[in-house]
mmCIF file with all atom_site columns, C-alpha atoms in Angstrom:
data_model
loop_
_atom_site.group_PDB
_atom_site.id
_atom_site.type_symbol
_atom_site.label_atom_id
_atom_site.label_alt_id
_atom_site.label_comp_id
_atom_site.label_asym_id
_atom_site.label_entity_id
_atom_site.label_seq_id
_atom_site.pdbx_PDB_ins_code
_atom_site.Cartn_x
_atom_site.Cartn_y
_atom_site.Cartn_z
_atom_site.occupancy
_atom_site.B_iso_or_equiv
_atom_site.pdbx_formal_charge
_atom_site.auth_seq_id
_atom_site.auth_comp_id
_atom_site.auth_asym_id
_atom_site.auth_atom_id
_atom_site.pdbx_PDB_model_num
ATOM 1   C CA . GLY Y 1 1   ? 10.406  -27.761 16.553 1.00 0.00 ? 1155 GLY Y CA 1
ATOM 2   C CA . ALA Y 1 2   ? 8.994   -27.228 13.063 1.00 0.00 ? 1156 ALA Y CA 1
ATOM 3   C CA . GLY Y 1 3   ? 6.932   -24.237 14.073 1.00 0.00 ? 1157 GLY Y CA 1
ATOM 4   C CA . VAL Y 1 4   ? 6.115   -21.942 16.955 1.00 0.00 ? 1158 VAL Y CA 1
ATOM 5   C CA . SER Y 1 5   ? 4.060   -23.837 19.514 1.00 0.00 ? 1159 SER Y CA 1
ATOM 6   C CA . GLN Y 1 6   ? 1.747   -22.148 21.997 1.00 0.00 ? 1160 GLN Y CA 1
ATOM 7   C CA . SER Y 1 7   ? -0.188  -23.609 24.871 1.00 0.00 ? 1161 SER Y CA 1
ATOM 8   C CA . PRO Y 1 8   ? -2.877  -23.805 25.919 1.00 0.00 ? 1162 PRO Y CA 1
ATOM 9   C CA . SER Y 1 9   ? -4.781  -23.082 22.706 1.00 0.00 ? 1163 SER Y CA 1
ATOM 10  C CA . ASN Y 1 10  ? -7.776  -21.942 24.730 1.00 0.00 ? 1164 ASN Y CA 1
ATOM 11  C CA . LYS Y 1 11  ? -8.048  -20.749 28.305 1.00 0.00 ? 1165 LYS Y CA 1
ATOM 12  C CA . VAL Y 1 12  ? -11.128 -19.669 30.222 1.00 0.00 ? 1166 VAL Y CA 1
ATOM 13  C CA . THR Y 1 13  ? -10.443 -18.135 33.595 1.00 0.00 ? 1167 THR Y CA 1
ATOM 14  C CA . GLU Y 1 14  ? -12.333 -16.299 36.277 1.00 0.00 ? 1168 GLU Y CA 1
ATOM 15  C CA . LYS Y 1 15  ? -11.753 -12.609 36.800 1.00 0.00 ? 1169 LYS Y CA 1
ATOM 16  C CA . GLY Y 1 16  ? -9.027  -12.051 39.365 1.00 0.00 ? 1170 GLY Y CA 1
ATOM 17  C CA . LYS Y 1 17  ? -7.178  -15.297 38.702 1.00 0.00 ? 1171 LYS Y CA 1
ATOM 18  C CA . ASP Y 1 18  ? -3.641  -15.480 37.365 1.00 0.00 ? 1172 ASP Y CA 1
ATOM 19  C CA . VAL Y 1 19  ? -2.881  -17.182 34.042 1.00 0.00 ? 1173 VAL Y CA 1
ATOM 20  C CA . GLU Y 1 20  ? 0.309   -18.352 32.416 1.00 0.00 ? 1174 GLU Y CA 1
ATOM 21  C CA . LEU Y 1 21  ? 0.684   -18.721 28.671 1.00 0.00 ? 1175 LEU Y CA 1
ATOM 22  C CA . ARG Y 1 22  ? 3.523   -20.623 27.073 1.00 0.00 ? 1176 ARG Y CA 1
ATOM 23  C CA . CYS Y 1 23  ? 5.422   -20.173 23.837 1.00 0.00 ? 1177 CYS Y CA 1
ATOM 24  C CA . ASP Y 1 24  ? 7.945   -22.612 22.399 1.00 0.00 ? 1178 ASP Y CA 1
ATOM 25  C CA . PRO Y 1 25  ? 9.798   -20.859 19.545 1.00 0.00 ? 1179 PRO Y CA 1
ATOM 26  C CA . ILE Y 1 26  ? 11.457  -22.383 16.522 1.00 0.00 ? 1180 ILE Y CA 1
ATOM 27  C CA . SER Y 1 27  ? 14.782  -23.887 17.492 1.00 0.00 ? 1181 SER Y CA 1
ATOM 28  C CA . GLY Y 1 28  ? 17.605  -21.460 16.757 1.00 0.00 ? 1182 GLY Y CA 1
ATOM 29  C CA . HIS Y 1 29  ? 15.413  -18.369 16.623 1.00 0.00 ? 1183 HIS Y CA 1
ATOM 30  C CA . THR Y 1 30  ? 17.027  -15.798 18.875 1.00 0.00 ? 1184 THR Y CA 1
ATOM 31  C CA . ALA Y 1 31  ? 14.160  -13.327 18.847 1.00 0.00 ? 1185 ALA Y CA 1
ATOM 32  C CA . LEU Y 1 32  ? 10.757  -13.939 20.424 1.00 0.00 ? 1186 LEU Y CA 1
ATOM 33  C CA . TYR Y 1 33  ? 7.759   -11.632 20.496 1.00 0.00 ? 1187 TYR Y CA 1
ATOM 34  C CA . TRP Y 1 34  ? 4.403   -11.533 22.237 1.00 0.00 ? 1188 TRP Y CA 1
ATOM 35  C CA . TYR Y 1 35  ? 1.387   -9.788  20.722 1.00 0.00 ? 1189 TYR Y CA 1
ATOM 36  C CA . ARG Y 1 36  ? -2.218  -9.346  21.801 1.00 0.00 ? 1190 ARG Y CA 1
ATOM 37  C CA . GLN Y 1 37  ? -5.058  -9.451  19.289 1.00 0.00 ? 1191 GLN Y CA 1
ATOM 38  C CA . ARG Y 1 38  ? -8.408  -8.232  20.521 1.00 0.00 ? 1192 ARG Y CA 1
ATOM 39  C CA . LEU Y 1 39  ? -11.515 -9.045  18.521 1.00 0.00 ? 1193 LEU Y CA 1
ATOM 40  C CA . GLY Y 1 40  ? -11.702 -6.848  15.433 1.00 0.00 ? 1194 GLY Y CA 1
ATOM 41  C CA . GLN Y 1 41  ? -8.461  -5.038  16.222 1.00 0.00 ? 1195 GLN Y CA 1
ATOM 42  C CA . GLY Y 1 42  ? -4.902  -5.144  14.954 1.00 0.00 ? 1196 GLY Y CA 1
ATOM 43  C CA . LEU Y 1 43  ? -2.099  -6.904  16.752 1.00 0.00 ? 1197 LEU Y CA 1
ATOM 44  C CA . GLU Y 1 44  ? -0.655  -4.992  19.704 1.00 0.00 ? 1198 GLU Y CA 1
ATOM 45  C CA . PHE Y 1 45  ? 3.005   -5.428  20.547 1.00 0.00 ? 1199 PHE Y CA 1
ATOM 46  C CA . LEU Y 1 46  ? 3.573   -6.548  24.146 1.00 0.00 ? 1200 LEU Y CA 1
ATOM 47  C CA . ILE Y 1 47  ? 7.181   -7.607  24.681 1.00 0.00 ? 1201 ILE Y CA 1
ATOM 48  C CA . TYR Y 1 48  ? 10.255  -8.673  22.727 1.00 0.00 ? 1202 TYR Y CA 1
ATOM 49  C CA . PHE Y 1 49  ? 13.205  -10.867 23.707 1.00 0.00 ? 1203 PHE Y CA 1
ATOM 50  C CA . GLN Y 1 50  ? 16.483  -10.930 21.782 1.00 0.00 ? 1204 GLN Y CA 1
ATOM 51  C CA . GLY Y 1 51  ? 19.020  -13.471 22.960 1.00 0.00 ? 1205 GLY Y CA 1
ATOM 52  C CA . ASN Y 1 52  ? 20.361  -12.591 26.385 1.00 0.00 ? 1206 ASN Y CA 1
ATOM 53  C CA . SER Y 1 53  ? 19.683  -8.861  26.026 1.00 0.00 ? 1207 SER Y CA 1
ATOM 54  C CA . ALA Y 1 54  ? 17.270  -7.061  28.314 1.00 0.00 ? 1208 ALA Y CA 1
ATOM 55  C CA . PRO Y 1 55  ? 13.752  -7.484  26.926 1.00 0.00 ? 1209 PRO Y CA 1
ATOM 56  C CA . ASP Y 1 56  ? 11.819  -4.607  25.347 1.00 0.00 ? 1210 ASP Y CA 1
ATOM 57  C CA . LYS Y 1 57  ? 8.795   -4.369  27.608 1.00 0.00 ? 1211 LYS Y CA 1
ATOM 58  C CA . SER Y 1 58  ? 7.471   -1.146  26.143 1.00 0.00 ? 1212 SER Y CA 1
ATOM 59  C CA . GLY Y 1 59  ? 4.190   -2.717  25.004 1.00 0.00 ? 1213 GLY Y CA 1
ATOM 60  C CA . LEU Y 1 60  ? 3.084   -4.287  28.277 1.00 0.00 ? 1214 LEU Y CA 1
ATOM 61  C CA . PRO Y 1 61  ? -0.221  -2.586  29.176 1.00 0.00 ? 1215 PRO Y CA 1
ATOM 62  C CA . SER Y 1 62  ? 0.117   -2.765  32.955 1.00 0.00 ? 1216 SER Y CA 1
ATOM 63  C CA . ASP Y 1 63  ? 2.207   -4.210  35.767 1.00 0.00 ? 1217 ASP Y CA 1
ATOM 64  C CA . ARG Y 1 64  ? -0.168  -7.170  35.851 1.00 0.00 ? 1218 ARG Y CA 1
ATOM 65  C CA . PHE Y 1 65  ? 1.573   -8.411  32.712 1.00 0.00 ? 1219 PHE Y CA 1
ATOM 66  C CA . SER Y 1 66  ? 5.025   -9.965  32.801 1.00 0.00 ? 1220 SER Y CA 1
ATOM 67  C CA . ALA Y 1 67  ? 7.010   -12.345 30.654 1.00 0.00 ? 1221 ALA Y CA 1
ATOM 68  C CA . GLU Y 1 68  ? 10.119  -14.431 31.016 1.00 0.00 ? 1222 GLU Y CA 1
ATOM 69  C CA . ARG Y 1 69  ? 12.405  -16.260 28.674 1.00 0.00 ? 1223 ARG Y CA 1
ATOM 70  C CA . THR Y 1 70  ? 15.415  -18.317 29.592 1.00 0.00 ? 1224 THR Y CA 1
ATOM 71  C CA . GLY Y 1 71  ? 18.134  -18.004 26.966 1.00 0.00 ? 1225 GLY Y CA 1
ATOM 72  C CA . GLU Y 1 72  ? 16.731  -18.781 23.530 1.00 0.00 ? 1226 GLU Y CA 1
ATOM 73  C CA . SER Y 1 73  ? 14.113  -21.250 24.657 1.00 0.00 ? 1227 SER Y CA 1
ATOM 74  C CA . VAL Y 1 74  ? 10.584  -21.261 25.986 1.00 0.00 ? 1228 VAL Y CA 1
ATOM 75  C CA . SER Y 1 75  ? 8.855   -18.077 27.066 1.00 0.00 ? 1229 SER Y CA 1
ATOM 76  C CA . THR Y 1 76  ? 5.951   -17.618 29.453 1.00 0.00 ? 1230 THR Y CA 1
ATOM 77  C CA . LEU Y 1 77  ? 3.580   -14.668 29.550 1.00 0.00 ? 1231 LEU Y CA 1
ATOM 78  C CA . THR Y 1 78  ? 1.893   -14.220 32.921 1.00 0.00 ? 1232 THR Y CA 1
ATOM 79  C CA . ILE Y 1 79  ? -1.179  -12.122 33.549 1.00 0.00 ? 1233 ILE Y CA 1
ATOM 80  C CA . GLN Y 1 80  ? -1.985  -11.548 37.199 1.00 0.00 ? 1234 GLN Y CA 1
ATOM 81  C CA . ARG Y 1 81  ? -5.405  -10.687 38.571 1.00 0.00 ? 1235 ARG Y CA 1
ATOM 82  C CA . THR Y 1 82  ? -7.007  -11.049 35.157 1.00 0.00 ? 1236 THR Y CA 1
ATOM 83  C CA . GLN Y 1 83  ? -9.654  -8.566  34.056 1.00 0.00 ? 1237 GLN Y CA 1
ATOM 84  C CA . GLN Y 1 84  ? -12.346 -8.968  31.412 1.00 0.00 ? 1238 GLN Y CA 1
ATOM 85  C CA . GLU Y 1 85  ? -10.509 -6.540  29.127 1.00 0.00 ? 1239 GLU Y CA 1
ATOM 86  C CA . ASP Y 1 86  ? -7.625  -9.032  29.049 1.00 0.00 ? 1240 ASP Y CA 1
ATOM 87  C CA . SER Y 1 87  ? -9.784  -11.333 26.928 1.00 0.00 ? 1241 SER Y CA 1
ATOM 88  C CA . ALA Y 1 88  ? -7.994  -11.660 23.600 1.00 0.00 ? 1242 ALA Y CA 1
ATOM 89  C CA . VAL Y 1 89  ? -5.856  -13.955 21.495 1.00 0.00 ? 1243 VAL Y CA 1
ATOM 90  C CA . TYR Y 1 90  ? -2.232  -13.847 22.627 1.00 0.00 ? 1244 TYR Y CA 1
ATOM 91  C CA . LEU Y 1 91  ? 0.153   -14.558 19.771 1.00 0.00 ? 1245 LEU Y CA 1
ATOM 92  C CA . CYS Y 1 92  ? 3.792   -15.460 20.014 1.00 0.00 ? 1246 CYS Y CA 1
ATOM 93  C CA . ALA Y 1 93  ? 6.249   -15.156 17.136 1.00 0.00 ? 1247 ALA Y CA 1
ATOM 94  C CA . SER Y 1 94  ? 9.921   -15.894 16.664 1.00 0.00 ? 1248 SER Y CA 1
ATOM 95  C CA . SER Y 1 95  ? 12.538  -14.951 14.114 1.00 0.00 ? 1249 SER Y CA 1
ATOM 96  C CA . THR Y 1 96  ? 16.203  -15.458 13.422 1.00 0.00 ? 1250 THR Y CA 1
ATOM 97  C CA . THR Y 1 97  ? 17.035  -11.866 14.332 1.00 0.00 ? 1251 THR Y CA 1
ATOM 98  C CA . GLY Y 1 98  ? 15.326  -9.036  16.093 1.00 0.00 ? 1252 GLY Y CA 1
ATOM 99  C CA . GLN Y 1 99  ? 15.611  -6.651  13.193 1.00 0.00 ? 1253 GLN Y CA 1
ATOM 100 C CA . GLY Y 1 100 ? 12.317  -5.391  11.806 1.00 0.00 ? 1254 GLY Y CA 1
ATOM 101 C CA . ASN Y 1 101 ? 13.325  -6.214  8.249  1.00 0.00 ? 1255 ASN Y CA 1
ATOM 102 C CA . TYR Y 1 102 ? 12.779  -9.922  8.621  1.00 0.00 ? 1256 TYR Y CA 1
ATOM 103 C CA . GLY Y 1 103 ? 9.555   -11.868 8.680  1.00 0.00 ? 1257 GLY Y CA 1
ATOM 104 C CA . TYR Y 1 104 ? 8.328   -13.689 11.710 1.00 0.00 ? 1258 TYR Y CA 1
ATOM 105 C CA . THR Y 1 105 ? 6.807   -17.097 12.227 1.00 0.00 ? 1259 THR Y CA 1
ATOM 106 C CA . PHE Y 1 106 ? 3.712   -16.885 14.373 1.00 0.00 ? 1260 PHE Y CA 1
ATOM 107 C CA . GLY Y 1 107 ? 2.196   -19.530 16.601 1.00 0.00 ? 1261 GLY Y CA 1
ATOM 108 C CA . SER Y 1 108 ? -1.522  -20.271 16.492 1.00 0.00 ? 1262 SER Y CA 1
ATOM 109 C CA . GLY Y 1 109 ? -2.125  -18.259 19.629 1.00 0.00 ? 1263 GLY Y CA 1
ATOM 110 C CA . THR Y 1 110 ? -3.833  -18.749 22.975 1.00 0.00 ? 1264 THR Y CA 1
ATOM 111 C CA . ARG Y 1 111 ? -7.422  -17.559 23.125 1.00 0.00 ? 1265 ARG Y CA 1
ATOM 112 C CA . LEU Y 1 112 ? -7.955  -16.183 26.625 1.00 0.00 ? 1266 LEU Y CA 1
ATOM 113 C CA . THR Y 1 113 ? -11.459 -15.577 27.910 1.00 0.00 ? 1267 THR Y CA 1
ATOM 114 C CA . VAL Y 1 114 ? -11.919 -13.919 31.285 1.00 0.00 ? 1268 VAL Y CA 1
ATOM 115 C CA . VAL Y 1 115 ? -15.385 -14.435 32.742 1.00 0.00 ? 1269 VAL Y CA 1
ATOM 116 C CA . LYS A 2 1   ? 0.698   8.738   15.350 1.00 0.00 ? 731  LYS A CA 1
ATOM 117 C CA . ASN A 2 2   ? 1.653   5.754   13.183 1.00 0.00 ? 732  ASN A CA 1
ATOM 118 C CA . GLN A 2 3   ? -1.401  4.206   11.590 1.00 0.00 ? 733  GLN A CA 1
ATOM 119 C CA . VAL A 2 4   ? -2.224  1.524   9.057  1.00 0.00 ? 734  VAL A CA 1
ATOM 120 C CA . GLU A 2 5   ? -5.694  1.532   7.535  1.00 0.00 ? 735  GLU A CA 1
ATOM 121 C CA . GLN A 2 6   ? -7.076  -1.265  5.418  1.00 0.00 ? 736  GLN A CA 1
ATOM 122 C CA . SER A 2 7   ? -10.063 -1.427  3.139  1.00 0.00 ? 737  SER A CA 1
ATOM 123 C CA . PRO A 2 8   ? -12.483 -2.907  2.648  1.00 0.00 ? 738  PRO A CA 1
ATOM 124 C CA . GLN A 2 9   ? -13.131 -4.216  6.137  1.00 0.00 ? 739  GLN A CA 1
ATOM 125 C CA . SER A 2 10  ? -14.690 -7.330  4.630  1.00 0.00 ? 740  SER A CA 1
ATOM 126 C CA . LEU A 2 11  ? -15.236 -8.741  1.176  1.00 0.00 ? 741  LEU A CA 1
ATOM 127 C CA . ILE A 2 12  ? -17.161 -11.629 -0.353 1.00 0.00 ? 742  ILE A CA 1
ATOM 128 C CA . ILE A 2 13  ? -16.237 -12.873 -3.824 1.00 0.00 ? 743  ILE A CA 1
ATOM 129 C CA . LEU A 2 14  ? -17.025 -15.883 -5.987 1.00 0.00 ? 744  LEU A CA 1
ATOM 130 C CA . GLU A 2 15  ? -14.444 -18.577 -6.449 1.00 0.00 ? 745  GLU A CA 1
ATOM 131 C CA . GLY A 2 16  ? -12.290 -17.916 -9.483 1.00 0.00 ? 746  GLY A CA 1
ATOM 132 C CA . LYS A 2 17  ? -12.696 -14.144 -9.344 1.00 0.00 ? 747  LYS A CA 1
ATOM 133 C CA . ASN A 2 18  ? -9.898  -11.655 -8.675 1.00 0.00 ? 748  ASN A CA 1
ATOM 134 C CA . CYS A 2 19  ? -9.856  -9.099  -5.892 1.00 0.00 ? 749  CYS A CA 1
ATOM 135 C CA . THR A 2 20  ? -7.696  -6.254  -4.602 1.00 0.00 ? 750  THR A CA 1
ATOM 136 C CA . LEU A 2 21  ? -7.212  -5.253  -0.984 1.00 0.00 ? 751  LEU A CA 1
ATOM 137 C CA . GLN A 2 22  ? -5.957  -1.807  -0.012 1.00 0.00 ? 752  GLN A CA 1
ATOM 138 C CA . CYS A 2 23  ? -3.593  -0.555  2.672  1.00 0.00 ? 753  CYS A CA 1
ATOM 139 C CA . ASN A 2 24  ? -2.805  3.084   3.462  1.00 0.00 ? 754  ASN A CA 1
ATOM 140 C CA . TYR A 2 25  ? -0.247  3.984   6.090  1.00 0.00 ? 755  TYR A CA 1
ATOM 141 C CA . THR A 2 26  ? 1.167   6.978   7.887  1.00 0.00 ? 756  THR A CA 1
ATOM 142 C CA . VAL A 2 27  ? 4.166   5.269   9.450  1.00 0.00 ? 757  VAL A CA 1
ATOM 143 C CA . SER A 2 28  ? 7.383   7.250   9.584  1.00 0.00 ? 758  SER A CA 1
ATOM 144 C CA . PRO A 2 29  ? 10.178  6.426   9.208  1.00 0.00 ? 759  PRO A CA 1
ATOM 145 C CA . PHE A 2 30  ? 9.381   3.625   6.805  1.00 0.00 ? 760  PHE A CA 1
ATOM 146 C CA . SER A 2 31  ? 11.409  0.450   6.545  1.00 0.00 ? 761  SER A CA 1
ATOM 147 C CA . ASN A 2 32  ? 9.215   -2.191  4.950  1.00 0.00 ? 762  ASN A CA 1
ATOM 148 C CA . LEU A 2 33  ? 5.631   -3.300  4.405  1.00 0.00 ? 763  LEU A CA 1
ATOM 149 C CA . ARG A 2 34  ? 4.350   -6.820  4.824  1.00 0.00 ? 764  ARG A CA 1
ATOM 150 C CA . TRP A 2 35  ? 1.176   -8.641  3.996  1.00 0.00 ? 765  TRP A CA 1
ATOM 151 C CA . TYR A 2 36  ? 0.086   -11.545 6.172  1.00 0.00 ? 766  TYR A CA 1
ATOM 152 C CA . LYS A 2 37  ? -2.682  -14.095 5.757  1.00 0.00 ? 767  LYS A CA 1
ATOM 153 C CA . GLN A 2 38  ? -4.407  -15.211 8.941  1.00 0.00 ? 768  GLN A CA 1
ATOM 154 C CA . ASP A 2 39  ? -6.728  -18.189 8.849  1.00 0.00 ? 769  ASP A CA 1
ATOM 155 C CA . THR A 2 40  ? -9.355  -18.425 11.570 1.00 0.00 ? 770  THR A CA 1
ATOM 156 C CA . GLY A 2 41  ? -7.803  -19.728 14.765 1.00 0.00 ? 771  GLY A CA 1
ATOM 157 C CA . ARG A 2 42  ? -4.275  -19.571 13.389 1.00 0.00 ? 772  ARG A CA 1
ATOM 158 C CA . GLY A 2 43  ? -1.384  -17.174 13.598 1.00 0.00 ? 773  GLY A CA 1
ATOM 159 C CA . PRO A 2 44  ? -0.568  -14.825 10.699 1.00 0.00 ? 774  PRO A CA 1
ATOM 160 C CA . VAL A 2 45  ? 1.548   -16.245 7.882  1.00 0.00 ? 775  VAL A CA 1
ATOM 161 C CA . SER A 2 46  ? 3.773   -13.971 5.823  1.00 0.00 ? 776  SER A CA 1
ATOM 162 C CA . LEU A 2 47  ? 2.878   -13.504 2.149  1.00 0.00 ? 777  LEU A CA 1
ATOM 163 C CA . THR A 2 48  ? 5.210   -10.704 1.027  1.00 0.00 ? 778  THR A CA 1
ATOM 164 C CA . ILE A 2 49  ? 7.725   -8.232  2.416  1.00 0.00 ? 779  ILE A CA 1
ATOM 165 C CA . MET A 2 50  ? 8.627   -5.109  0.449  1.00 0.00 ? 780  MET A CA 1
ATOM 166 C CA . THR A 2 51  ? 11.129  -2.351  1.128  1.00 0.00 ? 781  THR A CA 1
ATOM 167 C CA . PHE A 2 52  ? 10.668  1.213   -0.097 1.00 0.00 ? 782  PHE A CA 1
ATOM 168 C CA . SER A 2 53  ? 12.593  0.482   -3.305 1.00 0.00 ? 783  SER A CA 1
ATOM 169 C CA . GLU A 2 54  ? 10.307  -2.368  -4.368 1.00 0.00 ? 784  GLU A CA 1
ATOM 170 C CA . ASN A 2 55  ? 7.152   -1.603  -6.341 1.00 0.00 ? 785  ASN A CA 1
ATOM 171 C CA . THR A 2 56  ? 5.766   -5.083  -6.659 1.00 0.00 ? 786  THR A CA 1
ATOM 172 C CA . LYS A 2 57  ? 6.303   -8.548  -5.296 1.00 0.00 ? 787  LYS A CA 1
ATOM 173 C CA . SER A 2 58  ? 4.513   -11.779 -6.099 1.00 0.00 ? 788  SER A CA 1
ATOM 174 C CA . ASN A 2 59  ? 3.943   -14.980 -4.185 1.00 0.00 ? 789  ASN A CA 1
ATOM 175 C CA . GLY A 2 60  ? 1.984   -17.396 -6.347 1.00 0.00 ? 790  GLY A CA 1
ATOM 176 C CA . ARG A 2 61  ? -1.475  -15.954 -6.944 1.00 0.00 ? 791  ARG A CA 1
ATOM 177 C CA . TYR A 2 62  ? -0.764  -13.073 -4.557 1.00 0.00 ? 792  TYR A CA 1
ATOM 178 C CA . THR A 2 63  ? 0.774   -9.865  -5.911 1.00 0.00 ? 793  THR A CA 1
ATOM 179 C CA . ALA A 2 64  ? 1.549   -6.924  -3.652 1.00 0.00 ? 794  ALA A CA 1
ATOM 180 C CA . THR A 2 65  ? 2.288   -3.421  -4.860 1.00 0.00 ? 795  THR A CA 1
ATOM 181 C CA . LEU A 2 66  ? 3.820   -0.522  -2.982 1.00 0.00 ? 796  LEU A CA 1
ATOM 182 C CA . ASP A 2 67  ? 3.821   3.203   -3.700 1.00 0.00 ? 797  ASP A CA 1
ATOM 183 C CA . ALA A 2 68  ? 6.098   4.713   -1.073 1.00 0.00 ? 798  ALA A CA 1
ATOM 184 C CA . ASP A 2 69  ? 5.341   8.241   -2.293 1.00 0.00 ? 799  ASP A CA 1
ATOM 185 C CA . THR A 2 70  ? 1.608   8.013   -1.681 1.00 0.00 ? 800  THR A CA 1
ATOM 186 C CA . LYS A 2 71  ? 2.082   5.516   1.189  1.00 0.00 ? 801  LYS A CA 1
ATOM 187 C CA . GLN A 2 72  ? -0.273  3.010   -0.325 1.00 0.00 ? 802  GLN A CA 1
ATOM 188 C CA . SER A 2 73  ? -0.073  -0.706  -0.895 1.00 0.00 ? 803  SER A CA 1
ATOM 189 C CA . SER A 2 74  ? -2.398  -3.221  -2.458 1.00 0.00 ? 804  SER A CA 1
ATOM 190 C CA . LEU A 2 75  ? -2.669  -6.978  -2.409 1.00 0.00 ? 805  LEU A CA 1
ATOM 191 C CA . HIS A 2 76  ? -4.132  -8.539  -5.551 1.00 0.00 ? 806  HIS A CA 1
ATOM 192 C CA . ILE A 2 77  ? -5.416  -12.091 -5.441 1.00 0.00 ? 807  ILE A CA 1
ATOM 193 C CA . THR A 2 78  ? -5.841  -13.797 -8.787 1.00 0.00 ? 808  THR A CA 1
ATOM 194 C CA . ALA A 2 79  ? -8.246  -16.659 -9.537 1.00 0.00 ? 809  ALA A CA 1
ATOM 195 C CA . SER A 2 80  ? -9.413  -16.912 -5.942 1.00 0.00 ? 810  SER A CA 1
ATOM 196 C CA . GLN A 2 81  ? -9.883  -20.261 -4.245 1.00 0.00 ? 811  GLN A CA 1
ATOM 197 C CA . LEU A 2 82  ? -11.985 -21.276 -1.270 1.00 0.00 ? 812  LEU A CA 1
ATOM 198 C CA . SER A 2 83  ? -8.779  -21.632 0.738  1.00 0.00 ? 813  SER A CA 1
ATOM 199 C CA . ASP A 2 84  ? -8.093  -17.925 0.275  1.00 0.00 ? 814  ASP A CA 1
ATOM 200 C CA . SER A 2 85  ? -10.866 -17.218 2.789  1.00 0.00 ? 815  SER A CA 1
ATOM 201 C CA . ALA A 2 86  ? -8.998  -15.551 5.643  1.00 0.00 ? 816  ALA A CA 1
ATOM 202 C CA . SER A 2 87  ? -8.043  -12.191 7.110  1.00 0.00 ? 817  SER A CA 1
ATOM 203 C CA . TYR A 2 88  ? -5.321  -10.300 5.284  1.00 0.00 ? 818  TYR A CA 1
ATOM 204 C CA . ILE A 2 89  ? -3.244  -8.032  7.463  1.00 0.00 ? 819  ILE A CA 1
ATOM 205 C CA . CYS A 2 90  ? -1.018  -5.185  6.319  1.00 0.00 ? 820  CYS A CA 1
ATOM 206 C CA . VAL A 2 91  ? 1.935   -4.458  8.590  1.00 0.00 ? 821  VAL A CA 1
ATOM 207 C CA . VAL A 2 92  ? 4.337   -1.547  8.289  1.00 0.00 ? 822  VAL A CA 1
ATOM 208 C CA . SER A 2 93  ? 7.757   -1.507  9.892  1.00 0.00 ? 823  SER A CA 1
ATOM 209 C CA . GLY A 2 94  ? 9.484   1.657   10.979 1.00 0.00 ? 824  GLY A CA 1
ATOM 210 C CA . GLY A 2 95  ? 12.762  -0.228  11.190 1.00 0.00 ? 825  GLY A CA 1
ATOM 211 C CA . GLY A 2 96  ? 14.519  -1.492  14.250 1.00 0.00 ? 826  GLY A CA 1
ATOM 212 C CA . THR A 2 97  ? 12.807  -3.964  16.473 1.00 0.00 ? 827  THR A CA 1
ATOM 213 C CA . ALA A 2 98  ? 9.359   -5.430  16.883 1.00 0.00 ? 828  ALA A CA 1
ATOM 214 C CA . SER A 2 99  ? 8.021   -2.476  18.821 1.00 0.00 ? 829  SER A CA 1
ATOM 215 C CA . LYS A 2 100 ? 8.224   -0.430  15.628 1.00 0.00 ? 830  LYS A CA 1
ATOM 216 C CA . LEU A 2 101 ? 5.679   -2.561  13.728 1.00 0.00 ? 831  LEU A CA 1
ATOM 217 C CA . THR A 2 102 ? 2.224   -1.113  13.124 1.00 0.00 ? 832  THR A CA 1
ATOM 218 C CA . PHE A 2 103 ? -0.515  -3.600  12.273 1.00 0.00 ? 833  PHE A CA 1
ATOM 219 C CA . GLY A 2 104 ? -3.667  -2.914  10.308 1.00 0.00 ? 834  GLY A CA 1
ATOM 220 C CA . THR A 2 105 ? -6.939  -4.425  11.491 1.00 0.00 ? 835  THR A CA 1
ATOM 221 C CA . GLY A 2 106 ? -7.167  -6.578  8.393  1.00 0.00 ? 836  GLY A CA 1
ATOM 222 C CA . THR A 2 107 ? -9.579  -7.297  5.578  1.00 0.00 ? 837  THR A CA 1
ATOM 223 C CA . ARG A 2 108 ? -11.779 -10.329 6.074  1.00 0.00 ? 838  ARG A CA 1
ATOM 224 C CA . LEU A 2 109 ? -12.089 -12.142 2.724  1.00 0.00 ? 839  LEU A CA 1
ATOM 225 C CA . GLN A 2 110 ? -14.675 -14.828 2.102  1.00 0.00 ? 840  GLN A CA 1
ATOM 226 C CA . VAL A 2 111 ? -14.548 -16.817 -1.120 1.00 0.00 ? 841  VAL A CA 1
ATOM 227 C CA . THR A 2 112 ? -17.779 -18.616 -1.965 1.00 0.00 ? 842  THR A CA 1
ATOM 228 C CA . LEU A 2 113 ? -19.008 -21.081 -4.586 1.00 0.00 ? 843  LEU A CA 1
#
């Protein structure tokens, strides 16, 4: 596609429920990243996929968070047993390589509200 | 601990005026520094990327400067427009992969008539 597409754009869920967020990267981008942006705070790195390599999961805050990506296509971020502190905007980005020297293209994010 | 601090936290200026946003960082090692613009409800969009050897880089009315010795960067916006109203985020890369990026909390700019 022309840009990074994320869905849903907004999600309200009850505490304890599981949620699944989707990211469709730019076609041909081998690297895909997930970030969390809490209100008034900087972006927090969650997880990074590069091609068929093992993902860098070093930013996932707990075992309730997991993400998958098949090849160089769509990725899903799953949060199990959601808590109120999970409320944030979840941003996905993709780039042509995984090297930090290149800019990313971000999606518009999914605003998650846990009530 | 790697940190990126931005100032001011928020800023209101009149349309047509210039402004300068500041970014101080303590990231080591240093690979590059980026400025992003984030409109409300949208993802960040890259404005400039500078490596340690670059002192200044422009993108239209946006000019970023970098002093790698003092670990400071600034983003200067010339002849501001209403559409410049957004958050401006400074991001410093320690090289390598995405986990080495440190994001500032941003400066919220509002341009008014």
